[in-house]
Amino acid sequence: MKKIAVLGPKNTYSDLCHLAFNQLTHQNISPIYYQNVKDVLLGGKSLGYAILPIENTLEGYVQPHMDLLFSSGLSIDAEIKLPIEFDYVYKKDAKHIYVQYVTKNQCILFLDKNTDKKIILTDSNVESYDAYLSDPEGAAIVPKHLVKESDLSIPNVSDELDNYTRFLMLKGTPHELKIYKGNEPYKVSLVVTPKEDRPGLLYGILEAFKEANINLISIMSRPTKKKMGTYHFFLEFMVNLDKNHVVNEVLSYLKSSFEIKVLGIYQIL
Ligand SMILES: O=C(O)C(=O)C[C@]1(C(=O)O)C=C[C@@H](O)C=C1
C-alpha cells in the first residue's frame, strides 16, 4: 500500500490536500503524519511521497519551504491549489494567540489589532487549535473547518478572503512528467546556480527564455548558504505538451553556463 508524508495531525490543510490528491488521481495513498515540514520531507524520502505547501496568495513563495525542497532529493509529481480560510477562536480571558508560522503571514492585519496578546508560533494549524483548547488563556487562528459551534469565534481573519495555497505533491523518484490530465500544459520548476559571478549573468538566463518564446511565471533568488552574497535562481514556467523539444533546448543552453537542478516537470490537478 502506498504511503504519503503529510503535515499532521489529521485535518491540517496539508491533510485536506492529500484527500484531494487521492480523489483527483483516483488513488488511495494513506497518510503518515509528521510534526513539522522538515520531517515531512525526510519522511517522504523513505515513503516515496510527500506534500509541501509552497506558495500562497498573501505571502507568495514560502521561502524556508523552497530551501527544504531544494535539499530534499524529492521531485515534483503534481500541483494542487486549495482555498484557505482562517477564523479566530478564543477563550474569554485569552492572553496567548497560537498561530502556525505560515498562517501568521496571512493574518497580519488582524494580529496587528491584537498586540495585547502574546503570539506563540506553531508548526501546524491543528497544533494551534489543540494548544488553544488546552490553554485556559488560549486563542488561535485556525482553519474554518476546525471551528465548532461551542467555540467563541471571529470568522474570516485573513488579510484577503480570496486566499489560496499551492501545494506540491512530491515523489521519491527522479523528475519525469506524469500525464494526469490529457492535453493540459505542464509546469517546469528548476533551480539555476551560476558557475561564476559576472555581469550579465541574469540577463543570459532571461535571454534563453525569450529566444525560446517561453513565458516565465516566476524567478526568485535564494542564498546558496555556502558563501555570503551567492545565490541560486528558482524559475518556473508553463509549457504546452507539444513543446518538449523547446524545453530541452533551453535546458541544454543553460547547462553551458549554469548548474541546473530540475525540481519537477508536472501538471496542475
Ligand atoms: O498547518 C496546516 O494546516 C498546513 O497544512 C500548513 C500550511 C502551510 O504551511 O502553508 C498550509 C496552508 C496554509 O497556507 C497554512 C499552513
mmCIF file of C-alpha atoms and ligand atoms in Angstrom:
data_model
loop_
_atom_site.group_PDB
_atom_site.id
_atom_site.type_symbol
_atom_site.label_atom_id
_atom_site.label_comp_id
_atom_site.label_asym_id
_atom_site.label_seq_id
_atom_site.Cartn_x
_atom_site.Cartn_y
_atom_site.Cartn_z
ATOM 1 C CA MET A 1 0.000 0.000 0.000
ATOM 2 C CA LYS A 2 1.405 3.438 -0.995
ATOM 3 C CA LYS A 3 2.003 5.972 1.792
ATOM 4 C CA ILE A 4 2.458 9.740 1.750
ATOM 5 C CA ALA A 5 4.165 12.006 4.315
ATOM 6 C CA VAL A 6 1.762 14.755 5.445
ATOM 7 C CA LEU A 7 1.993 17.609 7.958
ATOM 8 C CA GLY A 8 -0.178 16.464 10.884
ATOM 9 C CA PRO A 9 -2.077 15.899 12.926
ATOM 10 C CA LYS A 10 -5.117 14.835 10.860
ATOM 11 C CA ASN A 11 -7.209 17.715 9.396
ATOM 12 C CA THR A 12 -4.434 20.184 8.561
ATOM 13 C CA TYR A 13 -4.758 21.851 5.169
ATOM 14 C CA SER A 14 -1.962 19.524 4.002
ATOM 15 C CA ASP A 15 -4.189 16.622 5.055
ATOM 16 C CA LEU A 16 -7.121 18.026 3.029
ATOM 17 C CA CYS A 17 -4.691 18.259 0.125
ATOM 18 C CA HIS A 18 -3.788 14.579 0.462
ATOM 19 C CA LEU A 19 -7.523 13.724 0.270
ATOM 20 C CA ALA A 20 -7.887 15.953 -2.817
ATOM 21 C CA PHE A 21 -4.874 14.262 -4.434
ATOM 22 C CA ASN A 22 -6.381 10.809 -3.883
ATOM 23 C CA GLN A 23 -9.717 11.963 -5.274
ATOM 24 C CA LEU A 24 -8.317 13.747 -8.323
ATOM 25 C CA THR A 25 -5.961 10.905 -9.260
ATOM 26 C CA HIS A 26 -8.265 8.002 -8.243
ATOM 27 C CA GLN A 27 -5.706 6.602 -5.825
ATOM 28 C CA ASN A 28 -5.823 5.545 -2.204
ATOM 29 C CA ILE A 29 -2.490 6.631 -0.745
ATOM 30 C CA SER A 30 -2.599 6.585 3.059
ATOM 31 C CA PRO A 31 -1.162 9.455 5.092
ATOM 32 C CA ILE A 32 1.605 9.199 7.661
ATOM 33 C CA TYR A 33 1.557 12.365 9.779
ATOM 34 C CA TYR A 34 4.672 14.316 10.777
ATOM 35 C CA GLN A 35 5.010 17.179 13.247
ATOM 36 C CA ASN A 36 6.783 19.680 11.018
ATOM 37 C CA VAL A 37 7.519 20.310 7.343
ATOM 38 C CA LYS A 38 11.185 19.342 7.653
ATOM 39 C CA ASP A 39 10.197 15.893 8.950
ATOM 40 C CA VAL A 40 7.529 15.610 6.217
ATOM 41 C CA LEU A 41 10.260 15.861 3.590
ATOM 42 C CA LEU A 42 12.531 13.411 5.433
ATOM 43 C CA GLY A 43 9.565 11.032 5.773
ATOM 44 C CA GLY A 44 8.734 11.488 2.092
ATOM 45 C CA LYS A 45 12.210 10.305 1.187
ATOM 46 C CA SER A 46 11.575 6.923 2.813
ATOM 47 C CA LEU A 47 7.844 6.636 1.987
ATOM 48 C CA GLY A 48 8.150 7.784 -1.639
ATOM 49 C CA TYR A 49 5.577 10.607 -1.461
ATOM 50 C CA ALA A 50 5.169 13.889 0.452
ATOM 51 C CA ILE A 51 3.060 17.061 0.412
ATOM 52 C CA LEU A 52 4.642 20.507 0.585
ATOM 53 C CA PRO A 53 2.767 23.835 0.799
ATOM 54 C CA ILE A 54 4.959 26.110 -1.325
ATOM 55 C CA GLU A 55 3.096 29.355 -2.076
ATOM 56 C CA ASN A 56 0.063 31.331 -1.002
ATOM 57 C CA THR A 57 -1.840 34.336 -2.299
ATOM 58 C CA LEU A 58 -0.789 36.615 0.547
ATOM 59 C CA GLU A 59 2.840 35.751 1.163
ATOM 60 C CA GLY A 60 3.921 34.401 -2.221
ATOM 61 C CA TYR A 61 6.550 31.668 -2.008
ATOM 62 C CA VAL A 62 7.226 30.286 1.475
ATOM 63 C CA GLN A 63 10.976 30.691 1.369
ATOM 64 C CA PRO A 64 12.022 28.187 4.076
ATOM 65 C CA HIS A 65 9.900 25.553 2.292
ATOM 66 C CA MET A 66 11.665 26.340 -1.019
ATOM 67 C CA ASP A 67 15.018 25.739 0.648
ATOM 68 C CA LEU A 68 13.793 22.445 2.128
ATOM 69 C CA LEU A 69 12.526 21.342 -1.294
ATOM 70 C CA PHE A 70 15.876 22.189 -2.883
ATOM 71 C CA SER A 71 17.809 19.980 -0.470
ATOM 72 C CA SER A 72 15.179 17.224 -0.103
ATOM 73 C CA GLY A 73 16.160 14.987 -3.020
ATOM 74 C CA LEU A 74 12.421 14.706 -3.879
ATOM 75 C CA SER A 75 10.895 15.785 -7.185
ATOM 76 C CA ILE A 76 7.517 17.323 -8.009
ATOM 77 C CA ASP A 77 4.790 14.970 -9.243
ATOM 78 C CA ALA A 78 1.823 17.378 -9.420
ATOM 79 C CA GLU A 79 0.382 20.614 -8.086
ATOM 80 C CA ILE A 80 -2.907 21.279 -6.265
ATOM 81 C CA LYS A 81 -4.354 24.659 -5.284
ATOM 82 C CA LEU A 82 -6.791 24.832 -2.348
ATOM 83 C CA PRO A 83 -8.886 27.718 -0.967
ATOM 84 C CA ILE A 84 -7.795 28.685 2.550
ATOM 85 C CA GLU A 85 -9.993 30.329 5.210
ATOM 86 C CA PHE A 86 -8.999 31.294 8.725
ATOM 87 C CA ASP A 87 -11.156 32.064 11.778
ATOM 88 C CA TYR A 88 -10.109 33.217 15.233
ATOM 89 C CA VAL A 89 -11.143 31.114 18.250
ATOM 90 C CA TYR A 90 -10.624 32.326 21.791
ATOM 91 C CA LYS A 91 -11.234 31.762 25.500
ATOM 92 C CA LYS A 92 -12.858 34.646 27.391
ATOM 93 C CA ASP A 93 -9.644 35.860 29.049
ATOM 94 C CA ALA A 94 -7.273 34.991 26.234
ATOM 95 C CA LYS A 95 -3.689 36.174 26.619
ATOM 96 C CA HIS A 96 -1.928 33.931 24.068
ATOM 97 C CA ILE A 97 -2.616 33.532 20.353
ATOM 98 C CA TYR A 98 -1.385 30.270 18.825
ATOM 99 C CA VAL A 99 -0.747 30.573 15.110
ATOM 100 C CA GLN A 100 1.118 28.463 12.562
ATOM 101 C CA TYR A 101 4.131 30.321 11.126
ATOM 102 C CA VAL A 102 2.817 30.488 7.518
ATOM 103 C CA THR A 103 -0.724 31.309 8.678
ATOM 104 C CA LYS A 104 0.647 34.265 10.686
ATOM 105 C CA ASN A 105 1.785 35.972 7.491
ATOM 106 C CA GLN A 106 -1.722 35.642 6.035
ATOM 107 C CA CYS A 107 -3.448 37.319 9.003
ATOM 108 C CA ILE A 108 -1.176 40.292 9.687
ATOM 109 C CA LEU A 109 -3.927 42.955 9.790
ATOM 110 C CA PHE A 110 -5.907 41.005 12.398
ATOM 111 C CA LEU A 111 -2.835 40.274 14.525
ATOM 112 C CA ASP A 112 -1.816 43.948 14.393
ATOM 113 C CA LYS A 113 -5.102 44.766 16.162
ATOM 114 C CA ASN A 114 -4.357 42.260 18.930
ATOM 115 C CA THR A 115 -0.937 43.290 20.122
ATOM 116 C CA ASP A 116 -2.020 42.970 23.768
ATOM 117 C CA LYS A 117 -1.748 39.176 23.380
ATOM 118 C CA LYS A 118 1.430 37.135 23.095
ATOM 119 C CA ILE A 119 1.860 35.312 19.770
ATOM 120 C CA ILE A 120 3.042 31.714 20.036
ATOM 121 C CA LEU A 121 4.113 30.129 16.744
ATOM 122 C CA THR A 122 3.241 26.527 15.955
ATOM 123 C CA ASP A 123 4.170 24.046 13.239
ATOM 124 C CA SER A 124 0.630 23.299 12.049
ATOM 125 C CA ASN A 125 -2.867 24.758 12.182
ATOM 126 C CA VAL A 126 -4.199 21.728 14.060
ATOM 127 C CA GLU A 127 -1.419 22.129 16.637
ATOM 128 C CA SER A 128 -2.671 25.755 17.078
ATOM 129 C CA TYR A 129 -6.244 24.555 17.653
ATOM 130 C CA ASP A 130 -5.180 21.854 20.150
ATOM 131 C CA ALA A 131 -2.957 24.340 22.034
ATOM 132 C CA TYR A 132 -5.871 26.820 22.345
ATOM 133 C CA LEU A 133 -8.120 24.045 23.676
ATOM 134 C CA SER A 134 -5.692 23.047 26.401
ATOM 135 C CA ASP A 135 -4.677 26.605 27.439
ATOM 136 C CA PRO A 136 -7.267 28.328 29.730
ATOM 137 C CA GLU A 137 -5.915 31.684 28.429
ATOM 138 C CA GLY A 138 -5.575 30.492 24.840
ATOM 139 C CA ALA A 139 -6.766 31.804 21.486
ATOM 140 C CA ALA A 140 -5.777 30.642 17.990
ATOM 141 C CA ILE A 141 -6.038 31.356 14.299
ATOM 142 C CA VAL A 142 -7.314 28.167 12.727
ATOM 143 C CA PRO A 143 -8.838 26.802 9.509
ATOM 144 C CA LYS A 144 -12.599 27.411 9.348
ATOM 145 C CA HIS A 145 -13.257 23.665 9.047
ATOM 146 C CA LEU A 146 -11.892 23.100 12.597
ATOM 147 C CA VAL A 147 -14.169 25.600 14.364
ATOM 148 C CA LYS A 148 -17.016 24.083 16.432
ATOM 149 C CA GLU A 149 -20.275 25.718 17.488
ATOM 150 C CA SER A 150 -19.086 25.660 21.106
ATOM 151 C CA ASP A 151 -16.030 27.841 20.276
ATOM 152 C CA LEU A 152 -16.133 31.612 20.779
ATOM 153 C CA SER A 153 -15.000 32.770 17.364
ATOM 154 C CA ILE A 154 -14.497 35.612 14.878
ATOM 155 C CA PRO A 155 -14.847 34.491 11.246
ATOM 156 C CA ASN A 156 -12.608 35.361 8.278
ATOM 157 C CA VAL A 157 -9.492 36.896 9.785
ATOM 158 C CA SER A 158 -7.189 36.525 6.751
ATOM 159 C CA ASP A 159 -5.941 39.725 5.124
ATOM 160 C CA GLU A 160 -7.646 38.681 1.860
ATOM 161 C CA LEU A 161 -10.647 36.351 1.687
ATOM 162 C CA ASP A 162 -9.879 35.109 -1.816
ATOM 163 C CA ASN A 163 -6.851 33.252 -0.459
ATOM 164 C CA TYR A 164 -5.288 30.093 -1.904
ATOM 165 C CA THR A 165 -2.344 27.851 -1.075
ATOM 166 C CA ARG A 166 -0.463 25.988 -3.749
ATOM 167 C CA PHE A 167 0.696 22.513 -2.657
ATOM 168 C CA LEU A 168 3.305 20.362 -4.371
ATOM 169 C CA MET A 169 2.890 16.605 -4.418
ATOM 170 C CA LEU A 170 6.430 15.263 -4.177
ATOM 171 C CA LYS A 171 7.759 11.849 -5.189
ATOM 172 C CA GLY A 172 10.947 9.955 -4.357
ATOM 173 C CA THR A 173 11.670 9.027 -7.978
ATOM 174 C CA PRO A 174 13.550 11.359 -10.381
ATOM 175 C CA HIS A 175 11.592 14.069 -12.170
ATOM 176 C CA GLU A 176 9.582 12.763 -15.090
ATOM 177 C CA LEU A 177 6.333 14.159 -16.435
ATOM 178 C CA LYS A 178 3.346 12.074 -15.347
ATOM 179 C CA ILE A 179 0.362 12.887 -17.501
ATOM 180 C CA TYR A 180 -2.628 13.116 -15.185
ATOM 181 C CA LYS A 181 -4.722 15.395 -17.411
ATOM 182 C CA GLY A 182 -4.856 14.680 -21.146
ATOM 183 C CA ASN A 183 -3.581 17.599 -23.187
ATOM 184 C CA GLU A 184 -3.139 20.133 -20.386
ATOM 185 C CA PRO A 185 0.106 22.131 -20.381
ATOM 186 C CA TYR A 186 2.736 21.385 -17.760
ATOM 187 C CA LYS A 187 4.872 23.406 -15.414
ATOM 188 C CA VAL A 188 8.637 23.200 -15.015
ATOM 189 C CA SER A 189 10.355 24.220 -11.753
ATOM 190 C CA LEU A 190 14.095 24.443 -11.766
ATOM 191 C CA VAL A 191 16.999 25.896 -9.858
ATOM 192 C CA VAL A 192 19.811 27.534 -11.753
ATOM 193 C CA THR A 193 23.140 28.102 -9.978
ATOM 194 C CA PRO A 194 25.749 30.284 -11.702
ATOM 195 C CA LYS A 195 29.170 28.674 -12.076
ATOM 196 C CA GLU A 196 30.780 32.118 -11.733
ATOM 197 C CA ASP A 197 29.705 35.638 -10.806
ATOM 198 C CA ARG A 198 29.850 38.085 -13.713
ATOM 199 C CA PRO A 199 27.898 40.995 -15.211
ATOM 200 C CA GLY A 200 25.018 39.972 -17.464
ATOM 201 C CA LEU A 201 24.536 36.578 -15.805
ATOM 202 C CA LEU A 202 20.842 37.002 -15.080
ATOM 203 C CA TYR A 203 20.345 38.552 -18.498
ATOM 204 C CA GLY A 204 21.728 35.309 -20.001
ATOM 205 C CA ILE A 205 19.013 33.263 -18.245
ATOM 206 C CA LEU A 206 16.256 35.612 -19.325
ATOM 207 C CA GLU A 207 17.550 35.708 -22.884
ATOM 208 C CA ALA A 208 17.357 31.899 -23.150
ATOM 209 C CA PHE A 209 13.660 32.063 -22.293
ATOM 210 C CA LYS A 210 12.989 34.968 -24.619
ATOM 211 C CA GLU A 211 14.717 33.204 -27.534
ATOM 212 C CA ALA A 212 12.645 30.055 -26.923
ATOM 213 C CA ASN A 213 9.467 32.158 -26.612
ATOM 214 C CA ILE A 214 8.719 30.645 -23.181
ATOM 215 C CA ASN A 215 6.643 32.631 -20.723
ATOM 216 C CA LEU A 216 8.349 32.623 -17.306
ATOM 217 C CA ILE A 217 5.959 32.508 -14.330
ATOM 218 C CA SER A 218 8.487 33.481 -11.698
ATOM 219 C CA ILE A 219 12.146 33.931 -10.932
ATOM 220 C CA MET A 220 13.410 34.222 -7.363
ATOM 221 C CA SER A 221 16.814 34.263 -5.818
ATOM 222 C CA ARG A 222 17.696 32.335 -2.652
ATOM 223 C CA PRO A 223 21.080 32.320 -0.927
ATOM 224 C CA THR A 224 23.240 29.262 -1.682
ATOM 225 C CA LYS A 225 24.007 29.219 2.084
ATOM 226 C CA LYS A 226 27.591 28.342 1.175
ATOM 227 C CA LYS A 227 29.104 31.794 0.693
ATOM 228 C CA MET A 228 27.633 35.203 1.594
ATOM 229 C CA GLY A 229 26.362 37.041 -1.487
ATOM 230 C CA THR A 230 25.980 33.943 -3.710
ATOM 231 C CA TYR A 231 22.532 32.956 -4.958
ATOM 232 C CA HIS A 232 20.524 30.261 -6.731
ATOM 233 C CA PHE A 233 17.696 31.303 -9.029
ATOM 234 C CA PHE A 234 14.404 29.405 -8.727
ATOM 235 C CA LEU A 235 12.489 29.543 -12.012
ATOM 236 C CA GLU A 236 9.037 28.362 -13.008
ATOM 237 C CA PHE A 237 7.416 28.304 -16.421
ATOM 238 C CA MET A 238 4.487 26.686 -18.261
ATOM 239 C CA VAL A 239 4.824 24.747 -21.493
ATOM 240 C CA ASN A 240 2.381 23.086 -23.885
ATOM 241 C CA LEU A 241 2.720 19.319 -24.223
ATOM 242 C CA ASP A 242 3.927 19.612 -27.825
ATOM 243 C CA LYS A 243 6.824 21.938 -26.866
ATOM 244 C CA ASN A 244 9.129 19.325 -25.230
ATOM 245 C CA HIS A 245 11.925 19.986 -27.682
ATOM 246 C CA VAL A 246 11.951 23.718 -26.778
ATOM 247 C CA VAL A 247 12.365 22.897 -23.078
ATOM 248 C CA ASN A 248 15.244 20.527 -23.828
ATOM 249 C CA GLU A 249 16.927 23.202 -25.946
ATOM 250 C CA VAL A 250 16.661 25.828 -23.189
ATOM 251 C CA LEU A 251 17.936 23.404 -20.555
ATOM 252 C CA SER A 252 20.964 22.408 -22.620
ATOM 253 C CA TYR A 253 21.714 26.061 -23.371
ATOM 254 C CA LEU A 254 21.544 26.941 -19.639
ATOM 255 C CA LYS A 255 23.731 23.946 -18.753
ATOM 256 C CA SER A 256 26.638 25.555 -20.589
ATOM 257 C CA SER A 257 26.897 28.414 -18.039
ATOM 258 C CA PHE A 258 24.942 27.195 -15.006
ATOM 259 C CA GLU A 259 24.422 24.204 -12.772
ATOM 260 C CA ILE A 260 20.847 23.087 -13.294
ATOM 261 C CA LYS A 261 18.603 21.171 -10.924
ATOM 262 C CA VAL A 262 15.169 20.318 -12.303
ATOM 263 C CA LEU A 263 12.796 20.155 -9.337
ATOM 264 C CA GLY A 264 9.907 18.877 -11.390
ATOM 265 C CA ILE A 265 8.005 18.702 -14.663
ATOM 266 C CA TYR A 266 4.358 18.304 -13.702
ATOM 267 C CA GLN A 267 0.719 19.111 -14.288
ATOM 268 C CA ILE A 268 -1.727 21.153 -12.248
ATOM 269 C CA LEU A 269 -4.557 18.938 -10.996
HETATM 270 O O1 LIG B 1 -0.963 23.884 9.110
HETATM 271 C C1 LIG B 1 -1.577 23.481 8.115
HETATM 272 O O2 LIG B 1 -2.816 23.282 8.108
HETATM 273 C C2 LIG B 1 -0.841 23.240 6.871
HETATM 274 O O3 LIG B 1 -1.184 22.371 6.108
HETATM 275 C C3 LIG B 1 0.354 24.116 6.560
HETATM 276 C C4 LIG B 1 0.034 25.394 5.780
HETATM 277 C C5 LIG B 1 1.376 25.995 5.193
HETATM 278 O O4 LIG B 1 2.442 25.806 5.813
HETATM 279 O O5 LIG B 1 1.281 26.722 4.192
HETATM 280 C C6 LIG B 1 -0.887 25.110 4.677
HETATM 281 C C7 LIG B 1 -1.792 26.023 4.229
HETATM 282 C C8 LIG B 1 -1.935 27.364 4.854
HETATM 283 O O6 LIG B 1 -1.257 28.272 3.994
HETATM 284 C C9 LIG B 1 -1.282 27.451 6.183
HETATM 285 C C10 LIG B 1 -0.494 26.452 6.660
#
